[in-house]
Structures are given as C-alpha cells and as structure tokens.
Amino acid sequence: MLYAKLMRIAQWELNDGVVDIVTLQVDHVTTGIQMIHNVWKIPLQFTLCLIFMEMLIGLSALLPMVVLILCLLFTSWLLHKRSVMESDLQTSKQSWYYLVQEFIEHIWILKIRK
C-alpha cells in the first residue's frame, strides 16, 4: 500500500522521511528473505560438507564436525546469555528513567511550593 502511494507522488514532493521508511522496509524484506533461505541452506551445506570431508579423509572427518557442532552449541548458549543480559539492561534503564522522572517531578513540586 505504501509503495502504491509512493509511486503516485511526484519526484519533487518526496521528502527524506518517506524514502527512509521505504529503504528500511526494503532492508527488512531482504533480511527476512535471507533468513528464510538460511533455514534450508545451512543444514544442506553442513550435510554436504560432512559428505565431502568423509569422502576425502574418511572417518577422521567426524572430529572436525563434532568440534563444529560444539562451537555452534556454545555460540547459541552465548547468544542466549546475551539476550538475557540485554533484557536486564533494558529493565535497569527503564527503572533508572522512572527514577529520574520522579526526581524531576519532585524538584518541580518543590519549586512551585516556594
């Protein structure tokens, strides 16, 4: 809908805000398409890598694959910890914001009473 309206606007009527919104939406669509393709692409690459390594070096290809799987599990654990820490940080920022806001309100009330 936004794109249909945007195509009807003359070139000189476009402002930076509309162009920024469209650019952001295009970027989100592109990122979404890449993530959708990663769902099938990454397991396929992993499987093909395992098959080709097994064909080249035999059973000794299993050790690097086990190390790779362990690294992936460790990375997912780190990402989970990071999300928990970001959530805690957001909560503390929010509580700090409310504390400062309350402090400013009390200063304003004191100034009015004097």
mmCIF file of N, CA and C in Angstrom, residues 1-73:
data_model
loop_
_atom_site.group_PDB
_atom_site.id
_atom_site.type_symbol
_atom_site.label_atom_id
_atom_site.label_comp_id
_atom_site.label_asym_id
_atom_site.label_seq_id
_atom_site.Cartn_x
_atom_site.Cartn_y
_atom_site.Cartn_z
ATOM 1 N N MET A 1 0.816 -1.179 0.000
ATOM 2 C CA MET A 1 0.000 0.000 0.000
ATOM 3 C C MET A 1 0.866 1.252 0.000
ATOM 4 N N LEU A 2 1.890 1.250 0.811
ATOM 5 C CA LEU A 2 2.791 2.395 0.873
ATOM 6 C C LEU A 2 3.501 2.591 -0.456
ATOM 7 N N TYR A 3 3.881 1.506 -1.085
ATOM 8 C CA TYR A 3 4.593 1.602 -2.355
ATOM 9 C C TYR A 3 3.679 2.131 -3.457
ATOM 10 N N ALA A 4 2.414 1.723 -3.445
ATOM 11 C CA ALA A 4 1.475 2.217 -4.454
ATOM 12 C C ALA A 4 1.279 3.721 -4.309
ATOM 13 N N LYS A 5 1.161 4.197 -3.071
ATOM 14 C CA LYS A 5 1.023 5.641 -2.847
ATOM 15 C C LYS A 5 2.306 6.369 -3.213
ATOM 16 N N LEU A 6 3.417 5.755 -2.927
ATOM 17 C CA LEU A 6 4.697 6.390 -3.215
ATOM 18 C C LEU A 6 4.907 6.561 -4.716
ATOM 19 N N MET A 7 4.430 5.628 -5.502
ATOM 20 C CA MET A 7 4.595 5.720 -6.951
ATOM 21 C C MET A 7 3.728 6.822 -7.556
ATOM 22 N N ARG A 8 2.661 7.213 -6.858
ATOM 23 C CA ARG A 8 1.796 8.277 -7.360
ATOM 24 C C ARG A 8 2.316 9.668 -6.997
ATOM 25 N N ILE A 9 3.254 9.750 -6.048
ATOM 26 C CA ILE A 9 3.799 11.046 -5.625
ATOM 27 C C ILE A 9 4.840 11.493 -6.643
ATOM 28 N N ALA A 10 4.807 12.767 -6.950
ATOM 29 C CA ALA A 10 5.792 13.303 -7.886
ATOM 30 C C ALA A 10 7.175 13.305 -7.239
ATOM 31 N N GLN A 11 8.205 13.296 -8.071
ATOM 32 C CA GLN A 11 9.587 13.199 -7.579
ATOM 33 C C GLN A 11 9.937 14.369 -6.657
ATOM 34 N N TRP A 12 9.489 15.576 -6.975
ATOM 35 C CA TRP A 12 9.855 16.743 -6.177
ATOM 36 C C TRP A 12 9.083 16.816 -4.861
ATOM 37 N N GLU A 13 8.013 16.015 -4.728
ATOM 38 C CA GLU A 13 7.243 16.003 -3.490
ATOM 39 C C GLU A 13 7.772 15.009 -2.460
ATOM 40 N N LEU A 14 8.691 14.161 -2.857
ATOM 41 C CA LEU A 14 9.242 13.181 -1.922
ATOM 42 C C LEU A 14 10.128 13.873 -0.902
ATOM 43 N N ASN A 15 9.957 13.509 0.333
ATOM 44 C CA ASN A 15 10.864 14.013 1.356
ATOM 45 C C ASN A 15 11.703 12.856 1.884
ATOM 46 N N ASP A 16 12.684 13.182 2.695
ATOM 47 C CA ASP A 16 13.610 12.156 3.176
ATOM 48 C C ASP A 16 12.929 11.129 4.081
ATOM 49 N N GLY A 17 11.882 11.525 4.796
ATOM 50 C CA GLY A 17 11.211 10.609 5.708
ATOM 51 C C GLY A 17 10.563 9.447 4.989
ATOM 52 N N VAL A 18 9.887 9.737 3.871
ATOM 53 C CA VAL A 18 9.218 8.678 3.109
ATOM 54 C C VAL A 18 10.257 7.737 2.502
ATOM 55 N N VAL A 19 11.306 8.315 1.963
ATOM 56 C CA VAL A 19 12.358 7.494 1.356
ATOM 57 C C VAL A 19 13.030 6.622 2.413
ATOM 58 N N ASP A 20 13.243 7.168 3.614
ATOM 59 C CA ASP A 20 13.847 6.388 4.696
ATOM 60 C C ASP A 20 12.957 5.218 5.103
ATOM 61 N N ILE A 21 11.651 5.440 5.160
ATOM 62 C CA ILE A 21 10.728 4.363 5.530
ATOM 63 C C ILE A 21 10.763 3.261 4.487
ATOM 64 N N VAL A 22 10.742 3.644 3.220
ATOM 65 C CA VAL A 22 10.771 2.646 2.146
ATOM 66 C C VAL A 22 12.086 1.879 2.174
ATOM 67 N N THR A 23 13.195 2.591 2.364
ATOM 68 C CA THR A 23 14.502 1.943 2.423
ATOM 69 C C THR A 23 14.563 0.959 3.590
ATOM 70 N N LEU A 24 14.033 1.350 4.721
ATOM 71 C CA LEU A 24 14.028 0.479 5.892
ATOM 72 C C LEU A 24 13.173 -0.757 5.642
ATOM 73 N N GLN A 25 12.015 -0.583 5.005
ATOM 74 C CA GLN A 25 11.160 -1.727 4.725
ATOM 75 C C GLN A 25 11.811 -2.679 3.725
ATOM 76 N N VAL A 26 12.469 -2.128 2.720
ATOM 77 C CA VAL A 26 13.160 -2.982 1.749
ATOM 78 C C VAL A 26 14.270 -3.765 2.440
ATOM 79 N N ASP A 27 14.978 -3.115 3.354
ATOM 80 C CA ASP A 27 16.047 -3.788 4.094
ATOM 81 C C ASP A 27 15.481 -4.916 4.954
ATOM 82 N N HIS A 28 14.334 -4.683 5.587
ATOM 83 C CA HIS A 28 13.710 -5.724 6.407
ATOM 84 C C HIS A 28 13.260 -6.911 5.550
ATOM 85 N N VAL A 29 12.700 -6.622 4.381
ATOM 86 C CA VAL A 29 12.268 -7.704 3.489
ATOM 87 C C VAL A 29 13.474 -8.516 3.030
ATOM 88 N N THR A 30 14.554 -7.823 2.673
ATOM 89 C CA THR A 30 15.771 -8.513 2.229
ATOM 90 C C THR A 30 16.335 -9.396 3.337
ATOM 91 N N THR A 31 16.397 -8.877 4.547
ATOM 92 C CA THR A 31 16.893 -9.661 5.673
ATOM 93 C C THR A 31 15.994 -10.865 5.946
ATOM 94 N N GLY A 32 14.682 -10.672 5.849
ATOM 95 C CA GLY A 32 13.752 -11.775 6.062
ATOM 96 C C GLY A 32 13.924 -12.878 5.038
ATOM 97 N N ILE A 33 14.113 -12.486 3.785
ATOM 98 C CA ILE A 33 14.312 -13.491 2.730
ATOM 99 C C ILE A 33 15.601 -14.264 2.969
ATOM 100 N N GLN A 34 16.657 -13.561 3.381
ATOM 101 C CA GLN A 34 17.919 -14.246 3.669
ATOM 102 C C GLN A 34 17.761 -15.225 4.819
ATOM 103 N N MET A 35 17.035 -14.849 5.858
ATOM 104 C CA MET A 35 16.839 -15.750 6.993
ATOM 105 C C MET A 35 16.012 -16.972 6.600
ATOM 106 N N ILE A 36 14.998 -16.767 5.757
ATOM 107 C CA ILE A 36 14.190 -17.892 5.300
ATOM 108 C C ILE A 36 15.056 -18.877 4.515
ATOM 109 N N HIS A 37 15.938 -18.365 3.673
ATOM 110 C CA HIS A 37 16.807 -19.242 2.911
ATOM 111 C C HIS A 37 17.844 -19.937 3.800
ATOM 112 N N ASN A 38 18.246 -19.294 4.881
ATOM 113 C CA ASN A 38 19.206 -19.924 5.785
ATOM 114 C C ASN A 38 18.625 -21.160 6.468
ATOM 115 N N VAL A 39 17.308 -21.223 6.597
ATOM 116 C CA VAL A 39 16.674 -22.367 7.248
ATOM 117 C C VAL A 39 16.981 -23.655 6.491
ATOM 118 N N TRP A 40 16.958 -23.616 5.180
ATOM 119 C CA TRP A 40 17.252 -24.827 4.412
ATOM 120 C C TRP A 40 18.699 -24.868 3.929
ATOM 121 N N LYS A 41 19.330 -23.696 3.776
ATOM 122 C CA LYS A 41 20.671 -23.647 3.199
ATOM 123 C C LYS A 41 21.743 -24.152 4.174
ATOM 124 N N ILE A 42 21.659 -23.764 5.418
ATOM 125 C CA ILE A 42 22.703 -24.128 6.378
ATOM 126 C C ILE A 42 22.733 -25.638 6.646
ATOM 127 N N PRO A 43 21.597 -26.304 6.900
ATOM 128 C CA PRO A 43 21.679 -27.770 7.065
ATOM 129 C C PRO A 43 22.182 -28.485 5.808
ATOM 130 N N LEU A 44 21.801 -27.982 4.640
ATOM 131 C CA LEU A 44 22.279 -28.581 3.396
ATOM 132 C C LEU A 44 23.796 -28.414 3.256
ATOM 133 N N GLN A 45 24.306 -27.235 3.546
ATOM 134 C CA GLN A 45 25.747 -27.009 3.481
ATOM 135 C C GLN A 45 26.483 -27.882 4.486
ATOM 136 N N PHE A 46 25.934 -27.992 5.677
ATOM 137 C CA PHE A 46 26.549 -28.818 6.709
ATOM 138 C C PHE A 46 26.614 -30.278 6.268
ATOM 139 N N THR A 47 25.520 -30.780 5.720
ATOM 140 C CA THR A 47 25.471 -32.174 5.265
ATOM 141 C C THR A 47 26.434 -32.421 4.114
ATOM 142 N N LEU A 48 26.438 -31.519 3.135
ATOM 143 C CA LEU A 48 27.358 -31.670 2.007
ATOM 144 C C LEU A 48 28.816 -31.593 2.451
ATOM 145 N N CYS A 49 29.097 -30.719 3.380
ATOM 146 C CA CYS A 49 30.464 -30.611 3.910
ATOM 147 C C CYS A 49 30.874 -31.914 4.591
ATOM 148 N N LEU A 50 29.973 -32.473 5.379
ATOM 149 C CA LEU A 50 30.270 -33.734 6.050
ATOM 150 C C LEU A 50 30.499 -34.857 5.032
ATOM 151 N N ILE A 51 29.677 -34.917 4.007
ATOM 152 C CA ILE A 51 29.818 -35.969 2.985
ATOM 153 C C ILE A 51 31.139 -35.825 2.235
ATOM 154 N N PHE A 52 31.456 -34.613 1.797
ATOM 155 C CA PHE A 52 32.693 -34.414 1.039
ATOM 156 C C PHE A 52 33.938 -34.641 1.891
ATOM 157 N N MET A 53 33.881 -34.207 3.157
ATOM 158 C CA MET A 53 35.034 -34.451 4.025
ATOM 159 C C MET A 53 35.198 -35.943 4.298
ATOM 160 N N GLU A 54 34.089 -36.647 4.444
ATOM 161 C CA GLU A 54 34.177 -38.093 4.669
ATOM 162 C C GLU A 54 34.732 -38.793 3.431
ATOM 163 N N MET A 55 34.378 -38.310 2.253
ATOM 164 C CA MET A 55 34.910 -38.893 1.022
ATOM 165 C C MET A 55 36.409 -38.621 0.890
ATOM 166 N N LEU A 56 36.862 -37.449 1.343
ATOM 167 C CA LEU A 56 38.272 -37.078 1.184
ATOM 168 C C LEU A 56 39.171 -37.696 2.248
ATOM 169 N N ILE A 57 38.758 -37.606 3.514
ATOM 170 C CA ILE A 57 39.670 -38.048 4.573
ATOM 171 C C ILE A 57 39.114 -39.177 5.429
ATOM 172 N N GLY A 58 37.963 -39.707 5.070
ATOM 173 C CA GLY A 58 37.438 -40.866 5.782
ATOM 174 C C GLY A 58 36.792 -40.509 7.104
ATOM 175 N N LEU A 59 36.903 -41.423 8.054
ATOM 176 C CA LEU A 59 36.256 -41.240 9.354
ATOM 177 C C LEU A 59 36.874 -40.133 10.196
ATOM 178 N N SER A 60 38.070 -39.715 9.862
ATOM 179 C CA SER A 60 38.684 -38.627 10.631
ATOM 180 C C SER A 60 37.974 -37.292 10.385
ATOM 181 N N ALA A 61 37.008 -37.255 9.488
ATOM 182 C CA ALA A 61 36.215 -36.046 9.261
ATOM 183 C C ALA A 61 35.192 -35.829 10.368
ATOM 184 N N LEU A 62 34.935 -36.855 11.151
ATOM 185 C CA LEU A 62 33.934 -36.723 12.204
ATOM 186 C C LEU A 62 34.388 -35.808 13.333
ATOM 187 N N LEU A 63 35.664 -35.813 13.653
ATOM 188 C CA LEU A 63 36.162 -34.970 14.737
ATOM 189 C C LEU A 63 35.951 -33.487 14.441
ATOM 190 N N PRO A 64 36.319 -32.983 13.263
ATOM 191 C CA PRO A 64 36.027 -31.565 12.994
ATOM 192 C C PRO A 64 34.536 -31.250 13.022
ATOM 193 N N MET A 65 33.711 -32.178 12.590
ATOM 194 C CA MET A 65 32.270 -31.944 12.620
ATOM 195 C C MET A 65 31.752 -31.890 14.060
ATOM 196 N N VAL A 66 32.280 -32.731 14.919
ATOM 197 C CA VAL A 66 31.885 -32.694 16.331
ATOM 198 C C VAL A 66 32.314 -31.366 16.948
ATOM 199 N N VAL A 67 33.530 -30.922 16.630
ATOM 200 C CA VAL A 67 34.008 -29.632 17.128
ATOM 201 C C VAL A 67 33.114 -28.503 16.610
ATOM 202 N N LEU A 68 32.714 -28.577 15.354
ATOM 203 C CA LEU A 68 31.832 -27.570 14.779
ATOM 204 C C LEU A 68 30.482 -27.544 15.486
ATOM 205 N N ILE A 69 29.925 -28.701 15.756
ATOM 206 C CA ILE A 69 28.644 -28.773 16.461
ATOM 207 C C ILE A 69 28.776 -28.207 17.867
ATOM 208 N N LEU A 70 29.871 -28.531 18.549
ATOM 209 C CA LEU A 70 30.091 -27.980 19.893
ATOM 210 C C LEU A 70 30.236 -26.463 19.855
ATOM 211 N N CYS A 71 30.921 -25.957 18.836
ATOM 212 C CA CYS A 71 31.053 -24.500 18.688
ATOM 213 C C CYS A 71 29.693 -23.852 18.436
ATOM 214 N N LEU A 72 28.851 -24.491 17.643
ATOM 215 C CA LEU A 72 27.513 -23.963 17.393
ATOM 216 C C LEU A 72 26.676 -23.949 18.667
ATOM 217 N N LEU A 73 26.778 -25.008 19.458
ATOM 218 C CA LEU A 73 26.046 -25.052 20.721
ATOM 219 C C LEU A 73 26.547 -23.988 21.688
#
